[in-house]
CSV table of C-alpha atoms and ligand atoms in Angstrom, one decimal:
chain,number,residue,atom,x,y,z
B,1,UNK,CA,-67.6,46.6,66.8
B,2,UNK,CA,-63.9,47.5,66.9
B,3,UNK,CA,-63.1,50.3,64.5
B,4,UNK,CA,-59.7,50.2,62.5
B,5,UNK,CA,-57.6,53.3,61.7
B,6,UNK,CA,-56.8,53.7,58.0
B,7,UNK,CA,-53.4,51.8,57.4
B,8,UNK,CA,-50.6,54.0,55.7
B,9,UNK,CA,-49.3,51.5,53.1
B,10,UNK,CA,-45.9,52.0,51.4
B,11,UNK,CA,-45.6,50.0,47.8
B,12,UNK,CA,-42.2,49.8,46.2
B,13,UNK,CA,-40.6,47.8,43.7
B,14,UNK,CA,-38.4,48.0,40.9
B,15,UNK,CA,-39.4,50.0,37.9
B,16,UNK,CA,-41.3,48.0,35.6
B,17,UNK,CA,-42.6,45.3,38.3
B,18,UNK,CA,-46.3,46.5,37.7
B,19,UNK,CA,-47.0,48.9,40.6
B,20,UNK,CA,-48.9,51.4,38.6
B,21,UNK,CA,-50.7,48.6,37.0
B,22,UNK,CA,-51.5,46.8,40.1
B,23,UNK,CA,-52.4,50.2,42.1
B,24,UNK,CA,-55.2,50.7,39.5
B,25,UNK,CA,-56.7,47.6,39.8
B,26,UNK,CA,-56.4,47.7,43.6
B,27,UNK,CA,-58.1,51.0,43.8
B,28,UNK,CA,-61.0,49.8,41.1
B,29,UNK,CA,-61.6,46.5,43.0
B,30,UNK,CA,-61.8,47.6,46.5
B,31,UNK,CA,-63.3,50.6,48.5
B,32,UNK,CA,-61.3,52.7,51.1
B,33,UNK,CA,-58.1,53.1,49.7
B,34,UNK,CA,-56.7,56.4,48.7
B,35,UNK,CA,-53.9,56.6,46.3
B,36,UNK,CA,-51.3,59.5,47.0
B,37,UNK,CA,-50.2,61.3,44.0
B,38,UNK,CA,-46.7,62.6,44.0
B,39,UNK,CA,-45.1,65.3,42.6
B,40,UNK,CA,-42.1,64.7,40.1
B,41,UNK,CA,-39.7,66.7,37.9
B,42,UNK,CA,-39.5,63.9,35.2
B,43,UNK,CA,-41.4,64.5,31.9
B,44,UNK,CA,-45.0,63.1,31.4
B,45,UNK,CA,-44.5,60.0,29.6
B,46,UNK,CA,-47.2,59.6,26.5
B,47,UNK,CA,-50.6,59.0,27.8
B,48,UNK,CA,-50.0,60.5,31.6
B,49,UNK,CA,-51.9,63.5,32.8
B,50,UNK,CA,-51.0,66.3,35.2
B,51,UNK,CA,-52.9,65.4,38.3
B,52,UNK,CA,-53.6,61.9,37.7
B,53,UNK,CA,-50.4,59.7,37.6
B,54,UNK,CA,-48.0,62.6,39.1
B,55,UNK,CA,-48.2,66.4,39.3
B,56,UNK,CA,-45.6,67.2,36.8
B,57,UNK,CA,-43.5,70.5,37.9
B,58,UNK,CA,-40.2,72.1,37.5
B,59,UNK,CA,-37.1,71.8,39.5
B,60,UNK,CA,-37.5,75.2,41.0
B,61,UNK,CA,-41.1,74.5,41.9
B,62,UNK,CA,-39.9,71.3,43.9
B,63,UNK,CA,-37.6,72.9,45.6
B,64,UNK,CA,-39.8,75.4,46.8
B,65,UNK,CA,-42.3,72.7,48.1
B,66,UNK,CA,-39.2,71.1,49.9
B,67,UNK,CA,-38.4,74.7,51.7
B,68,UNK,CA,-42.1,75.3,52.6
B,69,UNK,CA,-41.9,71.8,54.2
B,70,UNK,CA,-44.8,70.7,52.1
B,71,UNK,CA,-43.7,67.0,51.4
B,72,UNK,CA,-43.7,64.3,53.8
B,73,UNK,CA,-40.5,62.6,52.2
B,74,UNK,CA,-38.8,63.2,48.7
B,75,UNK,CA,-36.0,61.4,47.2
B,76,UNK,CA,-34.0,61.9,44.0
B,77,UNK,CA,-34.4,58.9,41.3
B,78,UNK,CA,-32.6,58.3,38.1
B,79,UNK,CA,-31.8,62.1,38.0
B,80,UNK,CA,-35.0,63.4,38.7
B,81,UNK,CA,-37.0,64.3,42.2
B,82,UNK,CA,-40.1,62.7,43.3
B,83,UNK,CA,-41.9,63.6,46.6
B,84,UNK,CA,-44.9,62.9,48.6
B,85,UNK,CA,-47.4,66.1,49.1
B,86,UNK,CA,-48.1,66.1,53.0
B,87,UNK,CA,-51.7,67.7,53.1
B,88,UNK,CA,-53.7,64.9,51.1
B,89,UNK,CA,-52.1,62.3,53.0
B,90,UNK,CA,-52.8,63.6,56.5
B,91,UNK,CA,-56.6,64.6,55.1
B,92,UNK,CA,-57.2,60.9,54.0
B,93,UNK,CA,-55.5,59.2,57.1
B,94,UNK,CA,-58.1,61.4,59.3
B,95,UNK,CA,-60.8,60.4,57.0
B,96,UNK,CA,-59.9,56.6,57.9
B,97,UNK,CA,-58.9,55.6,54.4
B,98,UNK,CA,-56.1,53.1,53.7
B,99,UNK,CA,-53.7,55.6,52.0
B,100,UNK,CA,-51.0,54.1,49.6
B,101,UNK,CA,-47.9,55.8,48.7
B,102,UNK,CA,-46.2,54.1,45.6
B,103,UNK,CA,-42.5,55.5,46.0
B,104,UNK,CA,-38.8,54.2,46.0
B,105,UNK,CA,-36.9,52.6,48.7
B,106,UNK,CA,-35.3,56.0,50.3
B,107,UNK,CA,-38.7,57.6,50.6
B,108,UNK,CA,-40.2,54.4,52.1
B,109,UNK,CA,-37.3,54.2,54.9
B,110,UNK,CA,-38.1,57.9,55.5
B,111,UNK,CA,-41.8,57.1,55.9
B,112,UNK,CA,-41.1,54.4,58.3
B,113,UNK,CA,-38.9,56.9,60.4
B,114,UNK,CA,-41.8,59.2,60.8
B,115,UNK,CA,-44.6,56.7,60.8
B,116,UNK,CA,-43.3,53.7,62.3
B,117,UNK,CA,-47.1,52.0,62.0
B,118,UNK,CA,-46.8,52.1,58.4
B,119,UNK,CA,-46.9,49.0,56.5
B,120,UNK,CA,-44.1,48.5,54.0
B,121,UNK,CA,-44.7,46.3,50.7
B,122,UNK,CA,-42.1,45.2,48.0
B,123,UNK,CA,-43.5,44.1,44.8
B,124,UNK,CA,-41.2,42.1,42.3
B,125,UNK,CA,-41.8,40.5,39.0
B,126,UNK,CA,-41.1,36.5,39.2
B,127,UNK,CA,-37.3,37.2,37.7
B,128,UNK,CA,-35.2,39.6,36.4
B,129,UNK,CA,-35.6,38.7,32.8
B,130,UNK,CA,-39.4,39.3,33.1
B,131,UNK,CA,-38.6,42.7,34.6
B,132,UNK,CA,-36.4,43.6,31.4
B,133,UNK,CA,-39.2,42.2,29.3
B,134,UNK,CA,-41.9,44.4,31.0
B,135,UNK,CA,-39.8,47.5,30.7
B,136,UNK,CA,-39.2,46.9,27.0
B,137,UNK,CA,-42.7,46.0,26.6
B,138,UNK,CA,-44.2,49.0,28.4
B,139,UNK,CA,-42.2,51.1,25.3
B,140,UNK,CA,-42.1,54.1,27.1
B,141,UNK,CA,-38.4,54.6,27.9
B,142,UNK,CA,-35.1,54.3,25.7
B,143,UNK,CA,-33.0,51.4,25.9
B,144,UNK,CA,-30.4,53.7,27.7
B,145,UNK,CA,-32.9,54.8,30.5
B,146,UNK,CA,-34.2,51.2,30.6
B,147,UNK,CA,-30.5,50.2,31.4
B,148,UNK,CA,-30.3,52.8,34.3
B,149,UNK,CA,-33.6,51.6,35.6
B,150,UNK,CA,-32.2,48.0,35.6
B,151,UNK,CA,-29.1,49.2,37.4
B,152,UNK,CA,-31.1,50.8,40.0
B,153,UNK,CA,-33.2,47.9,40.3
B,154,UNK,CA,-29.8,46.0,41.2
B,155,UNK,CA,-29.1,48.4,44.4
B,156,UNK,CA,-32.8,48.5,45.2
B,157,UNK,CA,-32.8,44.7,45.8
B,158,UNK,CA,-30.3,45.0,48.4
B,159,UNK,CA,-33.2,46.7,50.4
B,160,UNK,CA,-35.8,44.5,50.2
B,161,UNK,CA,-35.2,42.9,53.6
B,162,UNK,CA,-36.3,46.0,55.3
B,163,UNK,CA,-39.8,45.6,54.1
B,164,UNK,CA,-42.5,43.8,56.0
B,165,UNK,CA,-43.8,41.8,53.0
B,166,UNK,CA,-42.8,40.8,49.5
B,167,UNK,CA,-45.2,40.3,46.9
B,168,UNK,CA,-44.4,38.5,43.6
B,169,UNK,CA,-46.3,40.1,40.6
B,170,UNK,CA,-46.9,37.1,38.5
B,171,UNK,CA,-50.5,37.0,37.8
B,172,UNK,CA,-51.9,40.5,38.1
B,173,UNK,CA,-55.3,39.7,39.5
B,174,UNK,CA,-53.7,37.0,42.4
B,175,UNK,CA,-51.3,39.8,43.4
B,176,UNK,CA,-53.8,42.5,43.9
B,177,UNK,CA,-55.9,40.0,46.1
B,178,UNK,CA,-52.6,39.2,48.0
B,179,UNK,CA,-51.7,42.9,48.5
B,180,UNK,CA,-55.4,43.7,49.8
B,181,UNK,CA,-55.3,40.7,52.3
B,182,UNK,CA,-51.9,41.6,53.6
B,183,UNK,CA,-53.3,45.3,54.1
B,184,UNK,CA,-56.7,44.2,55.6
B,185,UNK,CA,-54.8,41.9,58.2
B,186,UNK,CA,-52.2,44.6,59.1
B,187,UNK,CA,-55.1,46.6,60.6
B,188,UNK,CA,-55.4,43.5,63.2
B,189,UNK,CA,-51.9,43.9,64.6
B,190,UNK,CA,-52.1,44.9,68.1
B,191,UNK,CA,-49.5,47.8,67.7
B,192,UNK,CA,-51.7,49.4,65.2
B,193,UNK,CA,-54.4,49.3,67.9
B,194,UNK,CA,-53.0,51.1,70.7
B,195,UNK,CA,-56.0,53.4,71.3
B,196,UNK,CA,-58.4,50.5,71.7
B,197,UNK,CA,-56.0,48.9,73.9
B,198,UNK,CA,-55.8,51.9,76.1
B,199,UNK,CA,-59.4,52.3,76.1
B,200,UNK,CA,-60.0,48.6,77.2
B,201,UNK,CA,-57.4,48.7,79.7
B,202,UNK,CA,-58.8,51.7,81.5
B,203,UNK,CA,-62.4,50.2,81.4
B,204,UNK,CA,-61.1,47.0,83.0
B,205,UNK,CA,-59.5,49.0,85.6
B,206,UNK,CA,-62.6,51.0,86.4
B,207,UNK,CA,-64.8,47.7,86.4
B,208,UNK,CA,-62.4,45.7,88.6
B,209,UNK,CA,-63.1,48.4,91.5
B,210,UNK,CA,-66.2,46.4,91.7
B,211,UNK,CA,-68.1,49.6,92.3
B,212,UNK,CA,-70.8,48.3,89.8
B,213,UNK,CA,-71.2,44.5,90.7
N,301,LIG,P1,-44.1,50.3,37.3
N,301,LIG,O1,-45.3,51.2,37.8
N,301,LIG,O2,-43.6,49.3,38.5
N,301,LIG,O3,-43.1,50.8,36.6
N,301,LIG,P2,-46.1,49.3,35.3
N,301,LIG,O4,-47.3,49.0,35.9
N,301,LIG,O5,-45.9,50.5,34.6
N,301,LIG,O6,-44.7,49.1,36.4
N,301,LIG,O7,-45.8,48.0,34.5
N,301,LIG,C1,-45.0,47.6,33.5
N,301,LIG,C2,-45.5,46.8,32.4
N,301,LIG,O8,-45.3,45.6,32.9
N,301,LIG,C3,-46.5,47.4,31.8
N,301,LIG,O9,-46.5,47.3,30.4
N,301,LIG,C4,-47.6,46.4,32.4
N,301,LIG,O10,-48.9,46.5,31.5
N,301,LIG,C5,-46.9,45.1,32.5
N,301,LIG,N1,-47.5,44.4,33.6
N,301,LIG,C6,-47.8,44.6,34.9
N,301,LIG,N2,-48.1,43.7,35.7
N,301,LIG,C7,-47.9,42.5,34.9
N,301,LIG,C8,-48.3,41.1,34.8
N,301,LIG,N3,-48.7,40.7,36.2
N,301,LIG,N4,-47.9,40.3,33.9
N,301,LIG,C9,-47.7,40.7,33.0
N,301,LIG,N5,-47.4,42.3,32.4
N,301,LIG,C10,-47.5,42.9,33.6
N,302,LIG,P1,-41.3,56.3,37.5
N,302,LIG,O1,-40.6,57.2,36.7
N,302,LIG,O2,-41.4,55.1,36.9
N,302,LIG,O3,-42.8,56.9,37.6
N,302,LIG,O4,-41.0,56.3,39.0
N,302,LIG,C1,-39.8,56.0,39.3
N,302,LIG,C2,-39.6,55.7,40.9
N,302,LIG,O5,-39.9,56.6,41.7
N,302,LIG,C3,-40.7,54.6,41.3
N,302,LIG,O6,-39.9,53.6,42.1
N,302,LIG,C4,-41.8,55.1,42.2
N,302,LIG,O7,-42.1,54.1,43.2
N,302,LIG,C5,-40.9,56.4,42.7
N,302,LIG,N1,-41.8,57.2,43.1
N,302,LIG,C6,-42.9,57.8,42.7
N,302,LIG,N2,-43.2,58.9,43.4
N,302,LIG,C7,-42.5,59.0,44.7
N,302,LIG,C8,-42.6,59.8,45.6
N,302,LIG,O8,-43.2,60.8,46.0
N,302,LIG,N3,-41.5,59.9,46.6
N,302,LIG,C9,-40.6,58.9,46.5
N,302,LIG,N4,-39.5,58.7,47.2
N,302,LIG,N5,-40.5,58.0,45.2
N,302,LIG,C10,-41.3,58.1,44.4
């Protein structure tokens, strides 16, 4: 049977679109996913744990990771640094896992540059009013921060066409199913199976010599 490599998937979406909720359910429902845990300089929200949602570090520590080239990508988002540690992603991809990076758009585009075979998904709520409702309903940010995030969402909406797929998070279960289907199908794209193609090409050339007929 054809063996597929793990797919590096980037999931972006407006703050409050439901990315965290979706990722939790995706990982609970299906095997073979590995979710990268980012580093950030933002303060933990109530209920968040260091090493689970993020590695919460200081600006100085973050800048040291940049200097040591330990991040695959990093970006600033509404006044804080966020970045993806390199070691975990490389390790899990080598194990054949489907690695998910839940990161914002600047980071997503850097990943696409470094890993052209990466799959880019953008998650939105069904409409903007629902986004505001979810942000307020989450109850973890002040109205001022919510407004900053809505501003940033309006900017981010300009970049959606640069993603491979757009997924609407209306019904949570349906959305998780759709994401899983997209990632599974991406494994079959010819350009993600270059090694298999090269192998069968060589085998055919060898067989066509007719020495074994
Ligand atoms: P993000 O990680 O994109 O910032 P969250 O996962 O924190 O978003 O979700 C924001 C809020 O919206 C949370 O309170 C969450 O429970 C809620 N939420 C997520 N998905 C849905 C959905 N499909 N329908 C209704 N509410 C949702
Ligand atoms: P939040 O503060 O809501 O957890 O995250 C804010 C934004 O930062 C979200 O859009 C989230 O996807 C993004 N983000 C989280 N981790 C990273 C990362 O490692 N790199 C980049 N570029 N963005 C990240």
